[in-house]
CSV table of C-alpha atoms in Angstrom, one decimal:
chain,number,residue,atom,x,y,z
A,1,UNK,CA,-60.6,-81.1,-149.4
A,2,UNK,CA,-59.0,-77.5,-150.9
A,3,UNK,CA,-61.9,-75.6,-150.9
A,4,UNK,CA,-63.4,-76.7,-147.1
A,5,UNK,CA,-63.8,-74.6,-144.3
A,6,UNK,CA,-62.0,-73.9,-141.3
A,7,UNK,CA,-65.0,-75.6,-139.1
A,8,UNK,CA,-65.1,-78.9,-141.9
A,9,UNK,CA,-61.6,-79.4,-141.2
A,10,UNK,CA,-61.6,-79.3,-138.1
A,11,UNK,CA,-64.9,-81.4,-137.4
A,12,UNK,CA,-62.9,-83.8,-139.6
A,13,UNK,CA,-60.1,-83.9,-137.7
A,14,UNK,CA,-61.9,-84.3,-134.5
A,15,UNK,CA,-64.1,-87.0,-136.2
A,16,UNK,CA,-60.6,-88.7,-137.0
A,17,UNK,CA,-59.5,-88.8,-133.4
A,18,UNK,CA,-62.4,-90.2,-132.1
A,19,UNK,CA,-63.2,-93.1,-135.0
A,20,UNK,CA,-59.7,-93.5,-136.5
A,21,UNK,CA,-62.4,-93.0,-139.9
A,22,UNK,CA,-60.5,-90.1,-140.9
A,23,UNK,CA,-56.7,-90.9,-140.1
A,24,UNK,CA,-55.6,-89.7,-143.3
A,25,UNK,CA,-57.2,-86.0,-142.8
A,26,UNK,CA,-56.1,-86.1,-138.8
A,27,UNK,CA,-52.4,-86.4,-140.1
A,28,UNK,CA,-52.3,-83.5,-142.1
A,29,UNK,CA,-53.7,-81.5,-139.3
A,30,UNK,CA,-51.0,-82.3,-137.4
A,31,UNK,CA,-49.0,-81.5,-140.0
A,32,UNK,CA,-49.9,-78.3,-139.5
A,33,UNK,CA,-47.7,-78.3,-135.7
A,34,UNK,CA,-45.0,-80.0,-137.3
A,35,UNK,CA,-44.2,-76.7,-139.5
A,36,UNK,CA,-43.8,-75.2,-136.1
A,37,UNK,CA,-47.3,-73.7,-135.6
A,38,UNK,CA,-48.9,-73.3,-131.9
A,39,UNK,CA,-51.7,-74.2,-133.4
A,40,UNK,CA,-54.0,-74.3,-136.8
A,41,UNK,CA,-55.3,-76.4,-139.7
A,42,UNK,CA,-55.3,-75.1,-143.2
A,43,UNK,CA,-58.1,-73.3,-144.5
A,44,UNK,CA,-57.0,-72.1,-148.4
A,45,UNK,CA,-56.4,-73.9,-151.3
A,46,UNK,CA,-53.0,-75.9,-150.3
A,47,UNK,CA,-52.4,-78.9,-152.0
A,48,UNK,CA,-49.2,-79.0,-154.1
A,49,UNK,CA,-49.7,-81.1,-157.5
A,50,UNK,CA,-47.8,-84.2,-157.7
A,51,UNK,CA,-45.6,-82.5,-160.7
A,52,UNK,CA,-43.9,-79.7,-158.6
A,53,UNK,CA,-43.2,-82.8,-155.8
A,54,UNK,CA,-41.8,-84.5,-158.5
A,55,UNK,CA,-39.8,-81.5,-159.4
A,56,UNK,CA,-38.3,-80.9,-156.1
A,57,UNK,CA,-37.3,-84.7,-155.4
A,58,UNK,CA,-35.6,-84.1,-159.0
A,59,UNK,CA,-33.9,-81.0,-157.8
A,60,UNK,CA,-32.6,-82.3,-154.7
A,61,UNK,CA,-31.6,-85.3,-156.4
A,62,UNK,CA,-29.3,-83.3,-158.6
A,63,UNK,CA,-27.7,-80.6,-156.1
A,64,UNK,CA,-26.7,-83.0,-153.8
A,65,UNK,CA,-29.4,-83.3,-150.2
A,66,UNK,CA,-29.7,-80.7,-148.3
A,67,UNK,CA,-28.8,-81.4,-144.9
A,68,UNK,CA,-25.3,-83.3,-145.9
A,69,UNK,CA,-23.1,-81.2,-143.6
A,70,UNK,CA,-21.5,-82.9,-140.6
A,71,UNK,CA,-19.7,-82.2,-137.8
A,72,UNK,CA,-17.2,-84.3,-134.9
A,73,UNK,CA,-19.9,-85.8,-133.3
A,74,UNK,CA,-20.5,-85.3,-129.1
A,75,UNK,CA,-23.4,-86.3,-126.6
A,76,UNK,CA,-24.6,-84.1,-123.6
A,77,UNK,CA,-26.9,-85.7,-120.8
A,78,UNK,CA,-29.6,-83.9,-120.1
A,79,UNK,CA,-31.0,-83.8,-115.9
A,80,UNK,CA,-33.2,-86.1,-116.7
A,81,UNK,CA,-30.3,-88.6,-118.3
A,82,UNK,CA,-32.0,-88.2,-121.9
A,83,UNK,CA,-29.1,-88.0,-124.4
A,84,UNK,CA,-28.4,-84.5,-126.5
A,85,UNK,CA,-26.5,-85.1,-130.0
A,86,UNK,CA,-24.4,-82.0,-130.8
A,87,UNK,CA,-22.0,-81.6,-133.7
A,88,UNK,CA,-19.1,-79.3,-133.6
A,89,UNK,CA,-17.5,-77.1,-136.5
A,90,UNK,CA,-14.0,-76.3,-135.3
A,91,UNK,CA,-12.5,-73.2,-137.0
A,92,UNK,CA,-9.8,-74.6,-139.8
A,93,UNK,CA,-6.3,-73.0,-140.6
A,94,UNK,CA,-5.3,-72.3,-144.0
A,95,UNK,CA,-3.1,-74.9,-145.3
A,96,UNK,CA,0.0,-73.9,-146.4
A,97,UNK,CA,0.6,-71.9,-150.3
A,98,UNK,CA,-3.1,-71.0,-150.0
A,99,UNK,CA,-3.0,-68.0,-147.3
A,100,UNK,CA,-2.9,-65.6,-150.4
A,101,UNK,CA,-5.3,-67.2,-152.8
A,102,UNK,CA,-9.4,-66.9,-153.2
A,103,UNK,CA,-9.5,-70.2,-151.4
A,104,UNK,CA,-11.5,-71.0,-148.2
A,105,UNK,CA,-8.1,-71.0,-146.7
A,106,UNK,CA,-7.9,-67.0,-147.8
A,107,UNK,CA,-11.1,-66.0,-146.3
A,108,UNK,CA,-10.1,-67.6,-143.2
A,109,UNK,CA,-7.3,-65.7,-142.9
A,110,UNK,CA,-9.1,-62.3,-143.8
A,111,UNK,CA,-11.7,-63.3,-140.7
A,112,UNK,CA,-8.9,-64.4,-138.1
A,113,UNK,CA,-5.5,-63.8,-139.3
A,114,UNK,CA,-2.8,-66.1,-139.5
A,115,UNK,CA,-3.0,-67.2,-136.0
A,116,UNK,CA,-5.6,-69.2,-133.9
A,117,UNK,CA,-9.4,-67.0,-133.9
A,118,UNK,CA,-11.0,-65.5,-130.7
A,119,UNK,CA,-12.0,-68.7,-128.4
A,120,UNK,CA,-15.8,-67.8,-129.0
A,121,UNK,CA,-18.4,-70.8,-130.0
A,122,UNK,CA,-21.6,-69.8,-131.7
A,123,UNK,CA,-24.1,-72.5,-130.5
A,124,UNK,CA,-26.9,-73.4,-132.7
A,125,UNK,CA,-30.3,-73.9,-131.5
A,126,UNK,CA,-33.1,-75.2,-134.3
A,127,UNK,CA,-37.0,-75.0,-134.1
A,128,UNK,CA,-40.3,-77.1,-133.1
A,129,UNK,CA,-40.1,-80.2,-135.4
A,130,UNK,CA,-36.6,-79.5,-137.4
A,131,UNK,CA,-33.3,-80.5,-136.1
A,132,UNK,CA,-30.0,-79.3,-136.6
A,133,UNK,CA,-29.9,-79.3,-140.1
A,134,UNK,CA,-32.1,-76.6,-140.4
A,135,UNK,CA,-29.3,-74.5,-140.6
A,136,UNK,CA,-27.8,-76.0,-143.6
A,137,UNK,CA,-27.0,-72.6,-145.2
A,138,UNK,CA,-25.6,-70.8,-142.3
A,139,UNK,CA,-23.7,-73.7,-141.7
A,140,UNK,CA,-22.0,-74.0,-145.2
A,141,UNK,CA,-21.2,-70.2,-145.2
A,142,UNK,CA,-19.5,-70.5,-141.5
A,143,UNK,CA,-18.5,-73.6,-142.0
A,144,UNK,CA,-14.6,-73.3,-140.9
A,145,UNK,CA,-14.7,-69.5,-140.1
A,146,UNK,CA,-16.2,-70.1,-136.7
A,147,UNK,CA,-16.0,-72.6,-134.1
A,148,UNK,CA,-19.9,-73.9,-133.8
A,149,UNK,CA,-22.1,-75.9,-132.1
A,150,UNK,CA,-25.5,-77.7,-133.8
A,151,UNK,CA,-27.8,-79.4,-131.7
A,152,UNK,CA,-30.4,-81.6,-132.1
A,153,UNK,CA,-33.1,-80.8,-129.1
A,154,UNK,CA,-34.7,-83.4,-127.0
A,155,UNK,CA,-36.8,-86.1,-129.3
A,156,UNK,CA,-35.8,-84.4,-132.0
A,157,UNK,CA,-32.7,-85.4,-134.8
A,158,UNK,CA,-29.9,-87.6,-134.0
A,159,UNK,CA,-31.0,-86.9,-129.8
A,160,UNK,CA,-32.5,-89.6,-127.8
A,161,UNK,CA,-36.3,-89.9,-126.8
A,162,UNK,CA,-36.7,-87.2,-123.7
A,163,UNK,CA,-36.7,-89.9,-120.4
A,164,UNK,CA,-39.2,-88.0,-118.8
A,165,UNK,CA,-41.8,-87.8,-121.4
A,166,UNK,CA,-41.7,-91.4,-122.5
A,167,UNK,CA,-42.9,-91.6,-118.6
A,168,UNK,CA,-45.9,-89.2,-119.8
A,169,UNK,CA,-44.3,-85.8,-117.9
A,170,UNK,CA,-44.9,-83.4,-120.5
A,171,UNK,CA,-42.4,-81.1,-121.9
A,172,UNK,CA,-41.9,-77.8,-120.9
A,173,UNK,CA,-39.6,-74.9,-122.0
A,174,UNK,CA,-37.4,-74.9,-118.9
A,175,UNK,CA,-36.2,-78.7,-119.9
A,176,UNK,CA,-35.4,-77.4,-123.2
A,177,UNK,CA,-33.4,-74.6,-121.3
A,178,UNK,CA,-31.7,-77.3,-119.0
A,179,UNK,CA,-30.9,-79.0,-122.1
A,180,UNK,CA,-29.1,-76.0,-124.0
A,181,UNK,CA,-26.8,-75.6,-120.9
A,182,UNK,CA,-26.0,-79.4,-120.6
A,183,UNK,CA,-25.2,-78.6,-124.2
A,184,UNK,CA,-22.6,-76.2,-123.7
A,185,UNK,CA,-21.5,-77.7,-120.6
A,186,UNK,CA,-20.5,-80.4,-123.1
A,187,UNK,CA,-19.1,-78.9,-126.2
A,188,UNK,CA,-18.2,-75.3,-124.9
A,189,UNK,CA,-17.6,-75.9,-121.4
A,190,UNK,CA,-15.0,-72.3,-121.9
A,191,UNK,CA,-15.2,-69.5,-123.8
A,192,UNK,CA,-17.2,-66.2,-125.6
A,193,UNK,CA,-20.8,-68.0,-126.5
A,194,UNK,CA,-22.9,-66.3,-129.5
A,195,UNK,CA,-26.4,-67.5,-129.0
A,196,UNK,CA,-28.1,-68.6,-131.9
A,197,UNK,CA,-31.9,-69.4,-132.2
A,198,UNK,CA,-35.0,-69.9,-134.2
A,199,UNK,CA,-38.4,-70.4,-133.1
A,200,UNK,CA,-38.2,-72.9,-130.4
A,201,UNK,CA,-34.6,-72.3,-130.3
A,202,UNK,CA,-35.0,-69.0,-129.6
A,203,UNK,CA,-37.6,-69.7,-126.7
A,204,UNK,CA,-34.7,-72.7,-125.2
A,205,UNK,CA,-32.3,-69.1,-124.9
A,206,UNK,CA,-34.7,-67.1,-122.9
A,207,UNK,CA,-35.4,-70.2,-120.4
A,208,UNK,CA,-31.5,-70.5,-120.3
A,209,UNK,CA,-31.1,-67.0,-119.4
A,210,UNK,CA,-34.2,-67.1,-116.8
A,211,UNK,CA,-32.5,-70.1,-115.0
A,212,UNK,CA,-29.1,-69.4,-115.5
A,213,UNK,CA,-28.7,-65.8,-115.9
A,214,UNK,CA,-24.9,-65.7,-114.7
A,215,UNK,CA,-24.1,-67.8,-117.7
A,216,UNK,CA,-25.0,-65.4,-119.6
A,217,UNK,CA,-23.7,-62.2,-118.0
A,218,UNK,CA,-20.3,-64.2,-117.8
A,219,UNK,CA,-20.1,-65.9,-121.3
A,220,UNK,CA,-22.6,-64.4,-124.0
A,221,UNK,CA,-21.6,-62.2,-126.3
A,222,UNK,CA,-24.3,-61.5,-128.8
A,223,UNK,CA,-27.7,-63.2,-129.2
A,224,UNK,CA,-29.5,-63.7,-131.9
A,225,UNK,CA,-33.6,-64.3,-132.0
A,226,UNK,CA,-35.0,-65.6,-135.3
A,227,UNK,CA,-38.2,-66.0,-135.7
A,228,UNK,CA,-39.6,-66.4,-132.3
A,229,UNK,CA,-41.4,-65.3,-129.4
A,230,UNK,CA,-41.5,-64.3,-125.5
A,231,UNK,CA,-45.1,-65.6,-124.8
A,232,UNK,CA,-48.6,-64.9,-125.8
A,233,UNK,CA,-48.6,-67.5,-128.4
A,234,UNK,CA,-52.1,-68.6,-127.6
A,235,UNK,CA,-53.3,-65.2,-129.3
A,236,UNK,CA,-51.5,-66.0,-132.7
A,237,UNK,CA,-54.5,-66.5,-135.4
A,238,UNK,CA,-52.5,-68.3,-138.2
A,239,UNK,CA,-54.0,-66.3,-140.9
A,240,UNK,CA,-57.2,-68.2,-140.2
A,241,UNK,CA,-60.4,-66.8,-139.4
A,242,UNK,CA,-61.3,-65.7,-135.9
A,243,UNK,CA,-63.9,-68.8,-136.3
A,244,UNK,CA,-62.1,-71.4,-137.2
A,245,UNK,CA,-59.2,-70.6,-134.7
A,246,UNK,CA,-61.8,-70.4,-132.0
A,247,UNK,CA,-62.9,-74.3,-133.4
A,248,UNK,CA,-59.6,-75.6,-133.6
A,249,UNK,CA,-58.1,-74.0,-130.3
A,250,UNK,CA,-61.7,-76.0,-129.0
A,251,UNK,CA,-61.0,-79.3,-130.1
A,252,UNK,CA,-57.2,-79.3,-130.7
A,253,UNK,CA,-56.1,-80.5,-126.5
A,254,UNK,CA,-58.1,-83.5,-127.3
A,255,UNK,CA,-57.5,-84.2,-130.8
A,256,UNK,CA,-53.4,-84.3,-129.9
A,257,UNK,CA,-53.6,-86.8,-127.1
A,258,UNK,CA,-55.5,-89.1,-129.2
A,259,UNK,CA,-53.6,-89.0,-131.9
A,260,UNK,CA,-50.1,-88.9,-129.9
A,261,UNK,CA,-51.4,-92.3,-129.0
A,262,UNK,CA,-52.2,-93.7,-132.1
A,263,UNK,CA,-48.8,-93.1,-133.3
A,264,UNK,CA,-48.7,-95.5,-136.2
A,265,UNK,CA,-52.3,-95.0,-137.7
A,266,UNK,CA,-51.9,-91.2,-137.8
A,267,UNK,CA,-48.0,-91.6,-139.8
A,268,UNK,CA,-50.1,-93.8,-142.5
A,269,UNK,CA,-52.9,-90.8,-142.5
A,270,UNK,CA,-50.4,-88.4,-143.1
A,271,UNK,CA,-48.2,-90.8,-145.9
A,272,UNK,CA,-51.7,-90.8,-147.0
A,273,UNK,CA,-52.3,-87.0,-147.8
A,274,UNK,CA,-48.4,-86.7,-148.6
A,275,UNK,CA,-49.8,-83.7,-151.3
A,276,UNK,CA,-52.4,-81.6,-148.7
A,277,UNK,CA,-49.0,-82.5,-146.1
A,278,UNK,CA,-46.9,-80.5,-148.6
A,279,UNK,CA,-49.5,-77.5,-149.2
A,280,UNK,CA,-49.6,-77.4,-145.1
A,281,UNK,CA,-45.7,-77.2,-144.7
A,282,UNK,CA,-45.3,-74.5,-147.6
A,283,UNK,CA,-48.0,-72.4,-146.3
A,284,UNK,CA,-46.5,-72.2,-143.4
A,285,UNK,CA,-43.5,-72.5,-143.8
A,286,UNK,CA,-42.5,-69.7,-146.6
A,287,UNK,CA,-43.6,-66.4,-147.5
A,288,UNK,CA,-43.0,-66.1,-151.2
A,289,UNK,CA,-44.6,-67.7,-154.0
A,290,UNK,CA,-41.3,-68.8,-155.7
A,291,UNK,CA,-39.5,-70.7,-153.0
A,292,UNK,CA,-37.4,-73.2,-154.3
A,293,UNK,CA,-38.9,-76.4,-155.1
A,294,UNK,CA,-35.8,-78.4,-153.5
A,295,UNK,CA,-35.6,-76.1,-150.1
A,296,UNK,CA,-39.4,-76.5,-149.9
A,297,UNK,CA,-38.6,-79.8,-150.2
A,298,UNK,CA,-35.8,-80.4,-147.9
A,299,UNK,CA,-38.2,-78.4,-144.8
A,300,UNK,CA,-40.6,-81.6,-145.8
A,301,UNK,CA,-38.3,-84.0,-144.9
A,302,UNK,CA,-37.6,-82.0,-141.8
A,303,UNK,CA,-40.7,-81.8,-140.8
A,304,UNK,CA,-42.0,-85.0,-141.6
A,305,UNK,CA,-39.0,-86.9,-139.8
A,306,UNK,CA,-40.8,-85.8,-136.5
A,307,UNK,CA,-43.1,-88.9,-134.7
A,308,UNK,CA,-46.7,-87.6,-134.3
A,309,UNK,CA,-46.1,-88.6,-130.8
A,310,UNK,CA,-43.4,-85.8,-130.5
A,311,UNK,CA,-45.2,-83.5,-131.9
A,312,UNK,CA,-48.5,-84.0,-129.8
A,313,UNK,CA,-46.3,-83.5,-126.4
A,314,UNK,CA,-44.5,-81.1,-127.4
A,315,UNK,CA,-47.6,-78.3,-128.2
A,316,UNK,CA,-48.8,-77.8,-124.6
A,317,UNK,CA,-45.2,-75.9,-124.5
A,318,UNK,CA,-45.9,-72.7,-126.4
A,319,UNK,CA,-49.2,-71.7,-125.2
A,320,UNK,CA,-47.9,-71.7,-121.5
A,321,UNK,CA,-45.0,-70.3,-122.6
A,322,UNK,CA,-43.7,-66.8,-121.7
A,323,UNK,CA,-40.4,-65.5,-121.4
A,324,UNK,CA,-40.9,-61.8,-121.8
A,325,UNK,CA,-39.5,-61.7,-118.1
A,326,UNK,CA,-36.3,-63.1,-119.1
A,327,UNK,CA,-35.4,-60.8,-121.6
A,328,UNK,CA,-33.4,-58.1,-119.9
A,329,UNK,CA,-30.5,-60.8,-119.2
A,330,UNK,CA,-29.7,-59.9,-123.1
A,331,UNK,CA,-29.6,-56.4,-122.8
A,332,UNK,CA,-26.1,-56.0,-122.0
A,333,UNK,CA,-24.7,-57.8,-125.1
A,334,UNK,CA,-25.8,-57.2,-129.2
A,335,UNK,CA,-28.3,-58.6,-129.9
A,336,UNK,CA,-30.3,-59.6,-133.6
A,337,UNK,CA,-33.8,-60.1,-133.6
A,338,UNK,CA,-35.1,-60.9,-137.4
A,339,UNK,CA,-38.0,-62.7,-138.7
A,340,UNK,CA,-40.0,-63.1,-141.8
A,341,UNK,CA,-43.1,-60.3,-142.4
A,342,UNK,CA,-45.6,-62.7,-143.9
A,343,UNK,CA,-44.5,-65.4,-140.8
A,344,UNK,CA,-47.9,-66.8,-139.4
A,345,UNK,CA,-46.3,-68.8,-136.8
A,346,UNK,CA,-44.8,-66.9,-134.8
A,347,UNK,CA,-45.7,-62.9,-136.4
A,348,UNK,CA,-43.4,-60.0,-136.9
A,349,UNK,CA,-45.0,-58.1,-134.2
A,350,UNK,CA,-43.6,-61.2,-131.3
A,351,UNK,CA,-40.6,-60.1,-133.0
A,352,UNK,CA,-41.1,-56.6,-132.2
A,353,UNK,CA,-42.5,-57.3,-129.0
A,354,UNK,CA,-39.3,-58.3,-127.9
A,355,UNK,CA,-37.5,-55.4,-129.4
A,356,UNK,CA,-39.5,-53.1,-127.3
A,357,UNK,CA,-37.8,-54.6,-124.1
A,358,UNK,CA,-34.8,-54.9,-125.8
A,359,UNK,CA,-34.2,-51.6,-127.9
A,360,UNK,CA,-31.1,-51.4,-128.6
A,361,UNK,CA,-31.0,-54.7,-130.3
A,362,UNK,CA,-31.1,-54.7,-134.5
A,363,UNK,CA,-34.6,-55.5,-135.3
A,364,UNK,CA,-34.7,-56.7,-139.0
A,365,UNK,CA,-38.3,-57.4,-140.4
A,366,UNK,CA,-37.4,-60.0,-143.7
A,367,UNK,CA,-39.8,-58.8,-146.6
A,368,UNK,CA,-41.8,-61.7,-148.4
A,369,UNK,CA,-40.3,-64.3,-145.9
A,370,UNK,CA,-42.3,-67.1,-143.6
A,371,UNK,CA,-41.5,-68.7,-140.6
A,372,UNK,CA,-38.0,-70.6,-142.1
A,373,UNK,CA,-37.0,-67.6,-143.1
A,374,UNK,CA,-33.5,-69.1,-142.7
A,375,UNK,CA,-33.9,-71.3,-145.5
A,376,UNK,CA,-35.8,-69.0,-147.6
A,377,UNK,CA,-33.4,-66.3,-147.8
A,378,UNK,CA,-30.5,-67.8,-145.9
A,379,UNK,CA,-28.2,-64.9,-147.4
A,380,UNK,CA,-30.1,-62.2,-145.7
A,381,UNK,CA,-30.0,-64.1,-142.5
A,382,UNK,CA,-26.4,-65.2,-143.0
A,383,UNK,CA,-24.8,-61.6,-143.0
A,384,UNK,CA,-26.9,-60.2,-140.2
A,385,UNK,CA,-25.2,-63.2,-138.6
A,386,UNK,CA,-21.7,-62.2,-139.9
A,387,UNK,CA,-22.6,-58.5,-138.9
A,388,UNK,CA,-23.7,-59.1,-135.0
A,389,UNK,CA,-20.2,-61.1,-134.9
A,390,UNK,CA,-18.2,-58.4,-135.8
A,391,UNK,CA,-20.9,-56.2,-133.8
A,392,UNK,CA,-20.0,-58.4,-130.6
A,393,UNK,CA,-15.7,-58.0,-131.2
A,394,UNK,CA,-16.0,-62.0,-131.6
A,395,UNK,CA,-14.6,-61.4,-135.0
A,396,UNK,CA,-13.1,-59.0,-136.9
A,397,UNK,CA,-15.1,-57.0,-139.8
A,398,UNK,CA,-14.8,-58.9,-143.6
A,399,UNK,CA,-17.1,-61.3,-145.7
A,400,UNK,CA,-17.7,-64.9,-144.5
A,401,UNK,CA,-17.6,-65.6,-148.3
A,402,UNK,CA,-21.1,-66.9,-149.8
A,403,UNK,CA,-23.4,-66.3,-147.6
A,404,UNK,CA,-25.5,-69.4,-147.6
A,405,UNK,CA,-27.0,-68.7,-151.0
A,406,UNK,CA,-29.6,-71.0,-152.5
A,407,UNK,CA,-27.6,-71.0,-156.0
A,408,UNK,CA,-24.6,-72.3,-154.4
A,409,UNK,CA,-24.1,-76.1,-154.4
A,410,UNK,CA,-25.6,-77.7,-151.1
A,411,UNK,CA,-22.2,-77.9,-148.6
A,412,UNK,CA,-19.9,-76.1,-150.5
């Protein structure tokens, strides 16, 4: 299977759907969507030997999970009465005899002072086929400093199955709009809002500002865009030949309804090819060579927690998305747009699509980074964070202490 073409894979995928012959190799193309592509199958030379899955398992087994960190739990209803799971961070106060040490309790007080912070919540909003956790590292480095908001996004995470599409209405990014501002209707109903997105989450901001944009004239402070895109997704090649995205854009439509309904076949296909499955998700997931087996671990279990069946309804999404319209609602505010140069989900130049309509926004291009850029160099993405909070007057300028890093134990 490593050294096939575009075109074999994808006639095998296809053959898959229609005989159920190939379940195993049908899984793993869909594997490919669950890393948060529009579309795609490998092409290269993927598969990840059984050792360096051992290793990883070993590694996270060690450190602690990734993932761990939790918040007081809260539910939002959504229009269409589907239930949104949010966890809130509240911002802690130094206890007392530690306001002059090198505690967390001192770096709280170098952020806010002794008294209570600036009532601004940073709301979190994750990617196609992740979930809240995906922001472990950002997480652990705020954790306490700032009052935040993680979501999990409609049939995604801890939230419920979306109502509407168990009824067969397909998914579109103005639900996943509605959602966000049930969201903060629930958890940060007053109060300064940072936006925070990645990917999908980033495309769930621009339909909140299209549909609500007094919300975020009113409340938003700063916005940041990671890793995503205003529209033309349907144009994004993968780093696959122009061929074989031409076959796979072809047969791909009907491929995902049959497999969406074949739910439980397709999960053993892809148990199946767990190895080609990791290949898929590191390929297109990270952008360096040396990404920590554990992290490149812990986005497996992200991604592979997703039903087939989520991700099949889910797809039609992004290519009929576009957002560039929306846009100008951010230009009053600081905004962050950053994303990973080698990302071939959503690519560098979406990123500086939308820094052309927005141009006085910080455009930072991530060197040797792929599309969860967040956990493969969570420091980098951690102090442009710090930086567009003090940017925004939400805080005041000093460290948020480590950053997120990789080396540091998992939730401390």
């Amino acid at each position: 299977m490593s050294g096939n073409s575009a075109e074999e894979v994808v006639a095998a995928t296809a053959a898959g759907a229609a005989g159920w012959r190939r379940a195993g190799i049908a899984g793993a193309a869909i594997g490919v969507l669950a890393a948060g592509a529009a579309a795609g199958v490998a092409v290269e030379r993927l598969t990840v030997g059984r050792g360096m899955r051992k290793k990883a398992r070993l590694a996270l087994d060690a450190t602690g999970p990734y993932g761990s960190l939790r918040g007081t739990p809260g539910r939002a209803v959504a229009d269409d009465g589907t239930e949104l799971h949010y966890e809130i961070d509240e911002v802690e106060d130094a206890p007392p005899g530690e306001e002059g040490t090198g505690s967390a309790g001192s770096r709280r007080r170098r952020l806010f002072g002794r008294k209570a912070p600036a009532p601004v919540t940073v709301v979190f909003s994750h990617g196609y086929c992740l979930g809240q956790d995906s922001w472990h590292f950002q997480r652990a480095a705020l954790r306490g400093l700032v009052r935040a908001v993680y979501w999990d996004q409609r049939s995604h995470g801890r939230s419920g199955r979306g109502r509407t599409q168990a009824d067969g209405v397909p998914v579109g990014i103005d639900q996943l709009g509605r959602d966000l501002r049930a969201v903060i209707d629930a958890a940060a109903p007053e109060g300064p809002l940072v936006l925070v997105g990645h990917s999908m989450g980033g495309m769930t901001m621009m339909a909140l500002a299209d549909q609500y944009p007094a919300l975020i004239r009113d409340r938003v402070a700063a916005v940041a865009l990671v890793g995503t895109s205003s529209g033309k997704l349907g144009e994004v090649n993968f780093g696959l030949p122009v061929a074989g995205v031409n076959a796979v854009r072809r047969v791909l439509p009907g491929v995902l309804k049959a497999l969406g309904s074949q739910t439980e076949l397709v999960e053993k296909g892809r148990r199946a090819t767990a190895d080609l499955f990791a290949g898929l998700i590191k390929r297109y997931s990270f952008g360096s060579r040396d990404v920590d087996p554990a992290v490149a671990r812990f986005a497996e279990r992200l991604i592979e927690s997703t039903p087939i069946d989520v991700v099949a309804e889910f797809y039609p999404a992004f290519t009929e998305h576009d957002k560039s319209g929306a846009l100008p609602a951010f230009r009053d505010v600081p905004v962050l747009i950053l994303a990973g140069d080698k990302d071939l989900v959503t690519p560098s130049s979406h990123s500086e699509a939308i820094a052309d309509v927005l141009p006085d926004a910080e455009l930072v291009i991530v060197p040797d980074a792929g599309h969860l850029v967040m956990l493969e160099h969570p420091e980098t993405v951690t102090d442009r964070l710090a930086d567009l909070l003090v940017r925004s007057g939400t805080v005041p300028g000093a460290n948020v202490g480590g950053h997120g890093s990789t080396a540091r134990r998992p939730g401390r």
